[in-house]
């Protein structure tokens, strides 16, 4: 199996059959070999720097009903909220003082935020903090809408493809949502000029090694600037309540593979990874990740943005998370930096 890792390091790609063999044939020793290789390419391009992004979860209203997600529209136990523009700007203000130079506006697919409303929030943020990058993570929209928001000043867009395989996608989503449409959105975002992030959940219900192999091939083809992956974690109020969560072990392995496949990509050690293991984010960094995304949302609404159970940091102020992460990164020999942290994969 080491030969496959060497081959990946050399060619930056594998065939579907090879991906499956590597994923199914993994072992603790192979994983250590992979993480060594992943860290060495990470250090070549990004040194020991860790980029931080301030995440602002500005609405938990969502028109969609994804089977895995805690804020799906049919979950009537969620207390729904929207932040006002003033609240959003105040999150950015706090974040800027804490050294954040990227803000991520994330929310459910909430019809209340039409182009003009979002456009004015975006241009206000960019006018007030011109040295910051603004990332959107607000789901599927039309080409024209993506263009409008880009013209308003948005720099980056996160939209996980969730799973490439159409059959698998259909088992995780209501019939109205299609894998193909999702992927089309990503190509549109790229064409418009956004720095694009995609990604998938690890260990989602019914996922196989073949599905993960297809995810790797799709990501290679898309060649995104960012890749967000994290373990699936069940939420008690969803149809997947009884399903086991994805593992730390497989998530770390996929992070290492992604780092070797696209050496310059921005790869976060996600909150979901920190949720399934107390040292999940540190281990993610040690497997090749180079970004962390602490929460800047007001603590009053944190617990209402529960995509999955036991989400960490729901009671912590932005400053606490910022300091906590700084300590965590220092403990493993890495340093949080104050920078926009643009992708070198361009
Ligand atoms: N477990 C882990 N990740 C989840 N997401 C949504 N629900 C869950 C869950 N139950 C992820 C999806 C989405 C991102 C914002 O959060 O991949 O794209
Ligand atoms: Fe939020 Fe540690 S990152 S408390």
mmCIF file of C-alpha atoms and ligand atoms in Angstrom:
data_model
loop_
_atom_site.group_PDB
_atom_site.id
_atom_site.type_symbol
_atom_site.label_atom_id
_atom_site.label_comp_id
_atom_site.label_asym_id
_atom_site.label_seq_id
_atom_site.Cartn_x
_atom_site.Cartn_y
_atom_site.Cartn_z
ATOM 1 C CA UNK A 1 0.000 0.000 0.000
ATOM 2 C CA UNK A 2 2.920 2.356 0.605
ATOM 3 C CA UNK A 3 3.572 2.204 -3.149
ATOM 4 C CA UNK A 4 0.146 3.736 -3.744
ATOM 5 C CA UNK A 5 0.943 6.610 -1.419
ATOM 6 C CA UNK A 6 4.270 7.118 -3.175
ATOM 7 C CA UNK A 7 2.454 7.052 -6.488
ATOM 8 C CA UNK A 8 -0.076 9.617 -5.268
ATOM 9 C CA UNK A 9 2.770 11.826 -4.056
ATOM 10 C CA UNK A 10 4.430 11.533 -7.428
ATOM 11 C CA UNK A 11 1.441 11.849 -9.789
ATOM 12 C CA UNK A 12 -1.046 13.750 -7.580
ATOM 13 C CA UNK A 13 -3.768 11.385 -8.716
ATOM 14 C CA UNK A 14 -4.859 7.742 -8.679
ATOM 15 C CA UNK A 15 -7.383 5.672 -10.588
ATOM 16 C CA UNK A 16 -10.721 4.840 -9.015
ATOM 17 C CA UNK A 17 -9.533 1.291 -8.382
ATOM 18 C CA UNK A 18 -6.390 2.536 -6.663
ATOM 19 C CA UNK A 19 -8.320 4.957 -4.452
ATOM 20 C CA UNK A 20 -10.593 2.130 -3.342
ATOM 21 C CA UNK A 21 -7.623 -0.162 -2.644
ATOM 22 C CA UNK A 22 -5.897 2.516 -0.598
ATOM 23 C CA UNK A 23 -8.978 3.432 1.421
ATOM 24 C CA UNK A 24 -9.966 -0.177 2.066
ATOM 25 C CA UNK A 25 -6.387 -1.298 2.706
ATOM 26 C CA UNK A 26 -5.499 1.398 5.234
ATOM 27 C CA UNK A 27 -3.827 0.504 8.511
ATOM 28 C CA UNK A 28 -2.364 2.520 11.396
ATOM 29 C CA UNK A 29 1.151 2.130 9.983
ATOM 30 C CA UNK A 30 0.048 3.223 6.524
ATOM 31 C CA UNK A 31 -1.756 6.198 8.040
ATOM 32 C CA UNK A 32 1.441 7.323 9.804
ATOM 33 C CA UNK A 33 3.318 7.042 6.535
ATOM 34 C CA UNK A 34 0.620 9.115 4.835
ATOM 35 C CA UNK A 35 0.571 11.843 7.514
ATOM 36 C CA UNK A 36 4.349 12.224 7.324
ATOM 37 C CA UNK A 37 4.136 12.770 3.584
ATOM 38 C CA UNK A 38 1.106 15.071 3.909
ATOM 39 C CA UNK A 39 2.782 17.220 6.565
ATOM 40 C CA UNK A 40 5.906 17.553 4.507
ATOM 41 C CA UNK A 41 4.055 18.987 1.485
ATOM 42 C CA UNK A 42 1.977 21.166 3.783
ATOM 43 C CA UNK A 43 5.150 22.591 5.355
ATOM 44 C CA UNK A 44 6.645 23.210 1.938
ATOM 45 C CA UNK A 45 3.806 25.555 0.947
ATOM 46 C CA UNK A 46 2.263 26.814 4.172
ATOM 47 C CA UNK A 47 4.982 26.268 6.776
ATOM 48 C CA UNK A 48 3.597 25.888 10.293
ATOM 49 C CA UNK A 49 0.996 28.622 9.771
ATOM 50 C CA UNK A 50 -2.646 27.956 10.543
ATOM 51 C CA UNK A 51 -5.226 30.243 8.970
ATOM 52 C CA UNK A 52 -8.349 31.158 10.906
ATOM 53 C CA UNK A 53 -11.758 32.002 9.480
ATOM 54 C CA UNK A 54 -14.457 33.666 11.545
ATOM 55 C CA UNK A 55 -17.673 31.767 10.982
ATOM 56 C CA UNK A 56 -20.911 33.730 11.262
ATOM 57 C CA UNK A 57 -23.989 31.508 11.210
ATOM 58 C CA UNK A 58 -26.445 34.228 10.270
ATOM 59 C CA UNK A 59 -29.649 32.280 9.668
ATOM 60 C CA UNK A 60 -30.861 28.813 10.541
ATOM 61 C CA UNK A 61 -33.986 29.022 8.388
ATOM 62 C CA UNK A 62 -33.681 26.528 5.544
ATOM 63 C CA UNK A 63 -35.949 25.580 2.684
ATOM 64 C CA UNK A 64 -34.231 22.219 2.308
ATOM 65 C CA UNK A 65 -34.816 18.950 4.077
ATOM 66 C CA UNK A 66 -31.509 17.093 3.846
ATOM 67 C CA UNK A 67 -31.891 13.904 5.810
ATOM 68 C CA UNK A 68 -28.697 14.352 7.836
ATOM 69 C CA UNK A 69 -29.081 17.956 8.873
ATOM 70 C CA UNK A 70 -30.375 19.198 12.213
ATOM 71 C CA UNK A 71 -31.752 22.464 10.792
ATOM 72 C CA UNK A 72 -33.718 20.750 7.993
ATOM 73 C CA UNK A 73 -37.044 22.441 7.438
ATOM 74 C CA UNK A 74 -39.140 19.638 8.856
ATOM 75 C CA UNK A 75 -37.392 19.765 12.213
ATOM 76 C CA UNK A 76 -39.979 21.753 14.121
ATOM 77 C CA UNK A 77 -37.959 21.559 17.337
ATOM 78 C CA UNK A 78 -35.458 24.114 16.064
ATOM 79 C CA UNK A 79 -35.829 27.632 17.362
ATOM 80 C CA UNK A 80 -35.304 29.653 14.169
ATOM 81 C CA UNK A 81 -33.364 32.920 14.062
ATOM 82 C CA UNK A 82 -31.969 35.460 11.656
ATOM 83 C CA UNK A 83 -29.239 37.922 12.555
ATOM 84 C CA UNK A 84 -29.834 41.537 11.603
ATOM 85 C CA UNK A 85 -27.280 43.323 9.454
ATOM 86 C CA UNK A 86 -26.162 45.214 12.576
ATOM 87 C CA UNK A 87 -25.588 41.951 14.421
ATOM 88 C CA UNK A 88 -23.581 40.562 11.502
ATOM 89 C CA UNK A 89 -21.414 43.688 11.339
ATOM 90 C CA UNK A 90 -20.901 43.546 15.070
ATOM 91 C CA UNK A 91 -19.639 39.933 14.738
ATOM 92 C CA UNK A 92 -17.162 41.123 12.111
ATOM 93 C CA UNK A 93 -16.077 43.977 14.350
ATOM 94 C CA UNK A 94 -15.332 41.577 17.207
ATOM 95 C CA UNK A 95 -13.653 39.215 14.783
ATOM 96 C CA UNK A 96 -11.444 41.890 13.274
ATOM 97 C CA UNK A 97 -10.179 42.875 16.716
ATOM 98 C CA UNK A 98 -9.394 39.231 17.416
ATOM 99 C CA UNK A 99 -7.241 39.043 14.288
ATOM 100 C CA UNK A 100 -9.639 37.472 11.800
ATOM 101 C CA UNK A 101 -9.085 38.577 8.201
ATOM 102 C CA UNK A 102 -11.625 36.229 6.650
ATOM 103 C CA UNK A 103 -15.314 36.185 7.518
ATOM 104 C CA UNK A 104 -17.537 33.317 6.469
ATOM 105 C CA UNK A 105 -21.246 34.040 6.199
ATOM 106 C CA UNK A 106 -22.949 30.690 6.516
ATOM 107 C CA UNK A 107 -26.643 29.967 6.635
ATOM 108 C CA UNK A 108 -29.464 27.725 5.590
ATOM 109 C CA UNK A 109 -31.114 28.352 2.235
ATOM 110 C CA UNK A 110 -33.258 31.187 3.520
ATOM 111 C CA UNK A 111 -35.416 32.966 0.924
ATOM 112 C CA UNK A 112 -35.489 36.016 3.140
ATOM 113 C CA UNK A 113 -31.955 36.851 2.033
ATOM 114 C CA UNK A 114 -32.484 37.818 -1.584
ATOM 115 C CA UNK A 115 -29.688 39.163 -3.739
ATOM 116 C CA UNK A 116 -30.180 42.808 -2.885
ATOM 117 C CA UNK A 117 -30.292 42.224 0.863
ATOM 118 C CA UNK A 118 -27.213 40.005 0.797
ATOM 119 C CA UNK A 119 -25.469 42.287 -1.667
ATOM 120 C CA UNK A 120 -25.755 45.243 0.675
ATOM 121 C CA UNK A 121 -24.483 43.213 3.645
ATOM 122 C CA UNK A 122 -21.524 42.080 1.536
ATOM 123 C CA UNK A 123 -20.645 45.523 0.275
ATOM 124 C CA UNK A 124 -20.967 47.021 3.767
ATOM 125 C CA UNK A 125 -18.552 44.431 5.173
ATOM 126 C CA UNK A 126 -16.092 44.914 2.327
ATOM 127 C CA UNK A 127 -16.220 48.707 2.634
ATOM 128 C CA UNK A 128 -15.602 48.629 6.353
ATOM 129 C CA UNK A 129 -12.895 45.935 6.300
ATOM 130 C CA UNK A 130 -11.306 46.145 2.837
ATOM 131 C CA UNK A 131 -8.342 44.057 3.951
ATOM 132 C CA UNK A 132 -10.576 41.077 4.722
ATOM 133 C CA UNK A 133 -11.789 38.269 2.516
ATOM 134 C CA UNK A 134 -15.476 37.416 2.543
ATOM 135 C CA UNK A 135 -16.659 33.857 2.067
ATOM 136 C CA UNK A 136 -20.257 32.825 1.447
ATOM 137 C CA UNK A 137 -21.716 29.443 2.386
ATOM 138 C CA UNK A 138 -25.394 29.759 1.582
ATOM 139 C CA UNK A 139 -26.169 26.840 -0.683
ATOM 140 C CA UNK A 140 -27.509 26.512 -4.186
ATOM 141 C CA UNK A 141 -28.432 29.667 -6.110
ATOM 142 C CA UNK A 142 -28.725 30.656 -9.750
ATOM 143 C CA UNK A 143 -25.748 31.644 -11.880
ATOM 144 C CA UNK A 144 -27.011 35.221 -11.927
ATOM 145 C CA UNK A 145 -27.327 35.333 -8.188
ATOM 146 C CA UNK A 146 -23.784 34.011 -7.703
ATOM 147 C CA UNK A 147 -22.591 36.649 -10.178
ATOM 148 C CA UNK A 148 -24.486 39.413 -8.374
ATOM 149 C CA UNK A 149 -22.979 38.482 -5.000
ATOM 150 C CA UNK A 150 -19.517 38.249 -6.516
ATOM 151 C CA UNK A 151 -19.924 41.695 -8.019
ATOM 152 C CA UNK A 152 -21.062 42.945 -4.610
ATOM 153 C CA UNK A 153 -17.666 41.899 -3.247
ATOM 154 C CA UNK A 154 -17.789 38.252 -2.137
ATOM 155 C CA UNK A 155 -14.419 36.563 -2.695
ATOM 156 C CA UNK A 156 -14.974 32.914 -1.885
ATOM 157 C CA UNK A 157 -17.782 30.364 -1.779
ATOM 158 C CA UNK A 158 -18.096 27.112 0.144
ATOM 159 C CA UNK A 159 -20.508 24.526 -1.180
ATOM 160 C CA UNK A 160 -19.768 20.940 -0.309
ATOM 161 C CA UNK A 161 -20.780 18.533 -3.039
ATOM 162 C CA UNK A 162 -21.620 16.168 -0.107
ATOM 163 C CA UNK A 163 -21.174 13.014 -2.213
ATOM 164 C CA UNK A 164 -20.472 12.759 -5.928
ATOM 165 C CA UNK A 165 -22.369 9.542 -6.574
ATOM 166 C CA UNK A 166 -25.921 10.360 -7.708
ATOM 167 C CA UNK A 167 -27.430 7.227 -6.138
ATOM 168 C CA UNK A 168 -25.770 7.914 -2.804
ATOM 169 C CA UNK A 169 -26.714 11.593 -3.022
ATOM 170 C CA UNK A 170 -30.353 10.565 -3.479
ATOM 171 C CA UNK A 171 -30.280 8.551 -0.262
ATOM 172 C CA UNK A 172 -29.104 11.585 1.732
ATOM 173 C CA UNK A 173 -31.384 14.204 0.206
ATOM 174 C CA UNK A 174 -35.048 14.754 -0.651
ATOM 175 C CA UNK A 175 -35.981 14.018 -4.308
ATOM 176 C CA UNK A 176 -35.951 17.692 -5.261
ATOM 177 C CA UNK A 177 -32.198 17.937 -4.699
ATOM 178 C CA UNK A 178 -29.888 16.468 -7.331
ATOM 179 C CA UNK A 179 -26.174 15.699 -7.250
ATOM 180 C CA UNK A 180 -25.856 17.068 -10.757
ATOM 181 C CA UNK A 181 -27.359 20.440 -9.864
ATOM 182 C CA UNK A 182 -25.067 20.698 -6.881
ATOM 183 C CA UNK A 183 -22.020 20.046 -9.030
ATOM 184 C CA UNK A 184 -23.231 22.502 -11.658
ATOM 185 C CA UNK A 185 -23.347 25.201 -8.987
ATOM 186 C CA UNK A 186 -19.672 24.537 -8.225
ATOM 187 C CA UNK A 187 -18.664 24.847 -11.864
ATOM 188 C CA UNK A 188 -20.651 28.092 -12.088
ATOM 189 C CA UNK A 189 -18.961 29.528 -9.017
ATOM 190 C CA UNK A 190 -15.591 28.659 -10.446
ATOM 191 C CA UNK A 191 -16.396 30.210 -13.797
ATOM 192 C CA UNK A 192 -17.490 33.458 -12.164
ATOM 193 C CA UNK A 193 -14.141 33.720 -10.413
ATOM 194 C CA UNK A 194 -14.831 32.785 -6.812
ATOM 195 C CA UNK A 195 -12.196 30.927 -4.823
ATOM 196 C CA UNK A 196 -14.241 27.765 -4.426
ATOM 197 C CA UNK A 197 -14.487 25.206 -1.665
ATOM 198 C CA UNK A 198 -16.176 21.850 -1.948
ATOM 199 C CA UNK A 199 -16.173 18.799 0.302
ATOM 200 C CA UNK A 200 -18.043 15.852 1.715
ATOM 201 C CA UNK A 201 -19.011 14.131 4.922
ATOM 202 C CA UNK A 202 -17.000 11.104 5.964
ATOM 203 C CA UNK A 203 -19.009 8.120 7.136
ATOM 204 C CA UNK A 204 -22.380 9.404 5.999
ATOM 205 C CA UNK A 205 -25.082 6.700 5.921
ATOM 206 C CA UNK A 206 -24.635 4.127 3.117
ATOM 207 C CA UNK A 207 -21.242 5.557 2.097
ATOM 208 C CA UNK A 208 -18.762 3.066 0.597
ATOM 209 C CA UNK A 209 -15.090 3.257 -0.361
ATOM 210 C CA UNK A 210 -16.239 3.510 -4.004
ATOM 211 C CA UNK A 211 -18.207 6.637 -3.152
ATOM 212 C CA UNK A 212 -15.157 8.173 -1.487
ATOM 213 C CA UNK A 213 -13.066 7.254 -4.529
ATOM 214 C CA UNK A 214 -15.571 9.071 -6.740
ATOM 215 C CA UNK A 215 -15.372 12.079 -4.415
ATOM 216 C CA UNK A 216 -11.597 12.136 -4.850
ATOM 217 C CA UNK A 217 -11.876 11.971 -8.638
ATOM 218 C CA UNK A 218 -14.470 14.740 -8.719
ATOM 219 C CA UNK A 219 -12.410 16.996 -6.459
ATOM 220 C CA UNK A 220 -9.316 16.406 -8.554
ATOM 221 C CA UNK A 221 -11.228 17.472 -11.634
ATOM 222 C CA UNK A 222 -12.792 20.533 -9.997
ATOM 223 C CA UNK A 223 -9.396 21.527 -8.566
ATOM 224 C CA UNK A 224 -10.891 23.755 -5.842
ATOM 225 C CA UNK A 225 -9.077 26.244 -3.609
ATOM 226 C CA UNK A 226 -10.576 24.768 -0.420
ATOM 227 C CA UNK A 227 -11.877 21.370 0.668
ATOM 228 C CA UNK A 228 -14.039 20.992 3.761
ATOM 229 C CA UNK A 229 -14.509 17.504 5.085
ATOM 230 C CA UNK A 230 -15.675 16.250 8.449
ATOM 231 C CA UNK A 231 -17.279 13.198 9.960
ATOM 232 C CA UNK A 232 -21.026 12.718 9.626
ATOM 233 C CA UNK A 233 -22.506 13.035 13.123
ATOM 234 C CA UNK A 234 -26.102 12.013 13.688
ATOM 235 C CA UNK A 235 -28.672 14.491 14.910
ATOM 236 C CA UNK A 236 -31.406 13.131 17.159
ATOM 237 C CA UNK A 237 -34.248 14.949 15.329
ATOM 238 C CA UNK A 238 -33.449 13.669 11.823
ATOM 239 C CA UNK A 239 -34.237 10.449 9.930
ATOM 240 C CA UNK A 240 -30.586 9.444 10.450
ATOM 241 C CA UNK A 241 -30.865 9.639 14.231
ATOM 242 C CA UNK A 242 -29.832 6.029 14.745
ATOM 243 C CA UNK A 243 -26.944 5.994 12.281
ATOM 244 C CA UNK A 244 -23.375 5.722 13.570
ATOM 245 C CA UNK A 245 -21.107 8.717 13.143
ATOM 246 C CA UNK A 246 -18.106 8.795 10.834
ATOM 247 C CA UNK A 247 -14.811 7.937 12.495
ATOM 248 C CA UNK A 248 -11.854 10.063 13.444
ATOM 249 C CA UNK A 249 -9.574 7.522 11.829
ATOM 250 C CA UNK A 250 -11.151 7.587 8.360
ATOM 251 C CA UNK A 251 -11.573 11.383 8.408
ATOM 252 C CA UNK A 252 -7.871 11.885 9.187
ATOM 253 C CA UNK A 253 -6.920 9.427 6.479
ATOM 254 C CA UNK A 254 -9.017 11.305 3.904
ATOM 255 C CA UNK A 255 -7.444 14.617 5.017
ATOM 256 C CA UNK A 256 -3.980 13.181 4.403
ATOM 257 C CA UNK A 257 -4.991 11.910 0.965
ATOM 258 C CA UNK A 258 -6.490 15.269 0.017
ATOM 259 C CA UNK A 259 -3.318 17.108 1.035
ATOM 260 C CA UNK A 260 -1.243 14.834 -1.181
ATOM 261 C CA UNK A 261 -3.689 15.054 -4.083
ATOM 262 C CA UNK A 262 -3.855 18.872 -4.102
ATOM 263 C CA UNK A 263 -0.781 20.068 -2.168
ATOM 264 C CA UNK A 264 -1.667 23.789 -2.112
ATOM 265 C CA UNK A 265 -5.326 23.428 -1.170
ATOM 266 C CA UNK A 266 -6.761 25.035 1.969
ATOM 267 C CA UNK A 267 -7.928 22.249 4.228
ATOM 268 C CA UNK A 268 -9.790 22.962 7.458
ATOM 269 C CA UNK A 269 -9.713 20.800 10.568
ATOM 270 C CA UNK A 270 -13.456 21.169 11.089
ATOM 271 C CA UNK A 271 -15.654 21.669 14.115
ATOM 272 C CA UNK A 272 -17.243 18.275 13.424
ATOM 273 C CA UNK A 273 -13.787 16.694 13.744
ATOM 274 C CA UNK A 274 -13.335 18.515 17.053
ATOM 275 C CA UNK A 275 -16.732 17.223 18.136
ATOM 276 C CA UNK A 276 -16.035 13.501 17.720
ATOM 277 C CA UNK A 277 -12.680 13.634 19.529
ATOM 278 C CA UNK A 278 -11.268 16.111 22.086
ATOM 279 C CA UNK A 279 -8.077 16.452 20.056
ATOM 280 C CA UNK A 280 -9.759 16.062 16.664
ATOM 281 C CA UNK A 281 -8.697 19.428 15.255
ATOM 282 C CA UNK A 282 -5.087 19.062 16.415
ATOM 283 C CA UNK A 283 -4.962 15.607 14.845
ATOM 284 C CA UNK A 284 -6.483 17.055 11.678
ATOM 285 C CA UNK A 285 -3.677 19.600 11.453
ATOM 286 C CA UNK A 286 -1.137 16.828 12.019
ATOM 287 C CA UNK A 287 -2.726 14.874 9.149
ATOM 288 C CA UNK A 288 -2.249 17.780 6.719
ATOM 289 C CA UNK A 289 -4.994 20.353 7.429
ATOM 290 C CA UNK A 290 -4.029 24.046 7.654
ATOM 291 C CA UNK A 291 -7.187 25.997 8.531
ATOM 292 C CA UNK A 292 -9.492 26.261 11.548
ATOM 293 C CA UNK A 293 -12.862 27.972 11.555
ATOM 294 C CA UNK A 294 -13.935 29.170 14.997
ATOM 295 C CA UNK A 295 -17.365 30.575 15.526
ATOM 296 C CA UNK A 296 -18.105 34.308 15.677
ATOM 297 C CA UNK A 297 -21.879 34.004 15.987
ATOM 298 C CA UNK A 298 -23.454 35.589 19.078
ATOM 299 C CA UNK A 299 -23.560 33.030 21.906
ATOM 300 C CA UNK A 300 -27.305 33.619 22.206
ATOM 301 C CA UNK A 301 -27.946 31.774 18.923
ATOM 302 C CA UNK A 302 -25.068 29.281 18.870
ATOM 303 C CA UNK A 303 -27.008 26.299 20.130
ATOM 304 C CA UNK A 304 -29.719 26.881 17.519
ATOM 305 C CA UNK A 305 -27.314 26.204 14.659
ATOM 306 C CA UNK A 306 -27.015 22.532 15.536
ATOM 307 C CA UNK A 307 -26.430 20.617 12.314
ATOM 308 C CA UNK A 308 -25.493 17.588 14.454
ATOM 309 C CA UNK A 309 -25.531 16.546 18.122
ATOM 310 C CA UNK A 310 -22.968 17.616 20.749
ATOM 311 C CA UNK A 311 -21.466 20.383 18.612
ATOM 312 C CA UNK A 312 -18.560 21.963 20.494
ATOM 313 C CA UNK A 313 -18.139 25.627 21.421
ATOM 314 C CA UNK A 314 -21.853 26.425 21.571
ATOM 315 C CA UNK A 315 -21.365 28.214 24.895
ATOM 316 C CA UNK A 316 -18.079 29.958 24.198
ATOM 317 C CA UNK A 317 -17.507 33.581 23.282
ATOM 318 C CA UNK A 318 -15.578 34.321 20.076
ATOM 319 C CA UNK A 319 -12.531 35.418 22.052
ATOM 320 C CA UNK A 320 -12.519 32.188 24.049
ATOM 321 C CA UNK A 321 -12.533 30.078 20.881
ATOM 322 C CA UNK A 322 -9.851 32.222 19.315
ATOM 323 C CA UNK A 323 -7.578 31.834 22.350
ATOM 324 C CA UNK A 324 -8.409 28.194 22.805
ATOM 325 C CA UNK A 325 -7.465 27.429 19.219
ATOM 326 C CA UNK A 326 -4.286 29.434 19.462
ATOM 327 C CA UNK A 327 -3.250 27.369 22.505
ATOM 328 C CA UNK A 328 -4.245 24.140 20.796
ATOM 329 C CA UNK A 329 -2.212 24.942 17.697
ATOM 330 C CA UNK A 330 0.832 26.053 19.728
ATOM 331 C CA UNK A 331 0.636 22.782 21.666
ATOM 332 C CA UNK A 332 1.429 20.894 18.461
ATOM 333 C CA UNK A 333 4.016 23.362 17.134
ATOM 334 C CA UNK A 334 1.791 25.400 14.789
ATOM 335 C CA UNK A 335 0.833 29.085 14.875
ATOM 336 C CA UNK A 336 -2.414 30.885 14.149
ATOM 337 C CA UNK A 337 -1.662 33.831 11.859
ATOM 338 C CA UNK A 338 -3.466 37.116 11.209
ATOM 339 C CA UNK A 339 -3.836 37.010 7.432
ATOM 340 C CA UNK A 340 -6.443 36.632 4.709
ATOM 341 C CA UNK A 341 -4.873 33.269 3.997
ATOM 342 C CA UNK A 342 -5.625 33.031 0.296
ATOM 343 C CA UNK A 343 -5.181 29.676 -1.366
ATOM 344 C CA UNK A 344 -1.950 29.034 -3.215
ATOM 345 C CA UNK A 345 -3.899 26.628 -5.425
ATOM 346 C CA UNK A 346 -4.842 29.049 -8.179
HETATM 347 N N1 LIG B 1 -22.944 15.793 10.472
HETATM 348 C C1 LIG B 1 -21.826 16.327 9.946
HETATM 349 N N2 LIG B 1 -21.830 17.332 9.057
HETATM 350 C C2 LIG B 1 -23.019 17.823 8.687
HETATM 351 N N3 LIG B 1 -23.336 18.785 7.825
HETATM 352 C C3 LIG B 1 -24.680 18.925 7.816
HETATM 353 N N4 LIG B 1 -25.240 18.053 8.659
HETATM 354 C C4 LIG B 1 -24.228 17.331 9.223
HETATM 355 C C5 LIG B 1 -24.165 16.271 10.141
HETATM 356 N N5 LIG B 1 -25.263 15.728 10.674
HETATM 357 C C6 LIG B 1 -22.345 19.461 6.982
HETATM 358 C C7 LIG B 1 -22.716 19.355 5.518
HETATM 359 C C8 LIG B 1 -22.872 20.796 5.090
HETATM 360 C C9 LIG B 1 -22.060 21.541 6.126
HETATM 361 C C10 LIG B 1 -22.427 22.964 6.302
HETATM 362 O O1 LIG B 1 -22.286 20.819 7.307
HETATM 363 O O2 LIG B 1 -21.659 18.735 4.793
HETATM 364 O O3 LIG B 1 -22.410 21.053 3.790
HETATM 365 FE FE1 LIG B 2 -14.186 27.081 20.970
HETATM 366 FE FE2 LIG B 2 -12.001 25.758 22.059
HETATM 367 S S1 LIG B 2 -12.371 26.456 20.032
HETATM 368 S S2 LIG B 2 -13.760 26.699 23.085
#
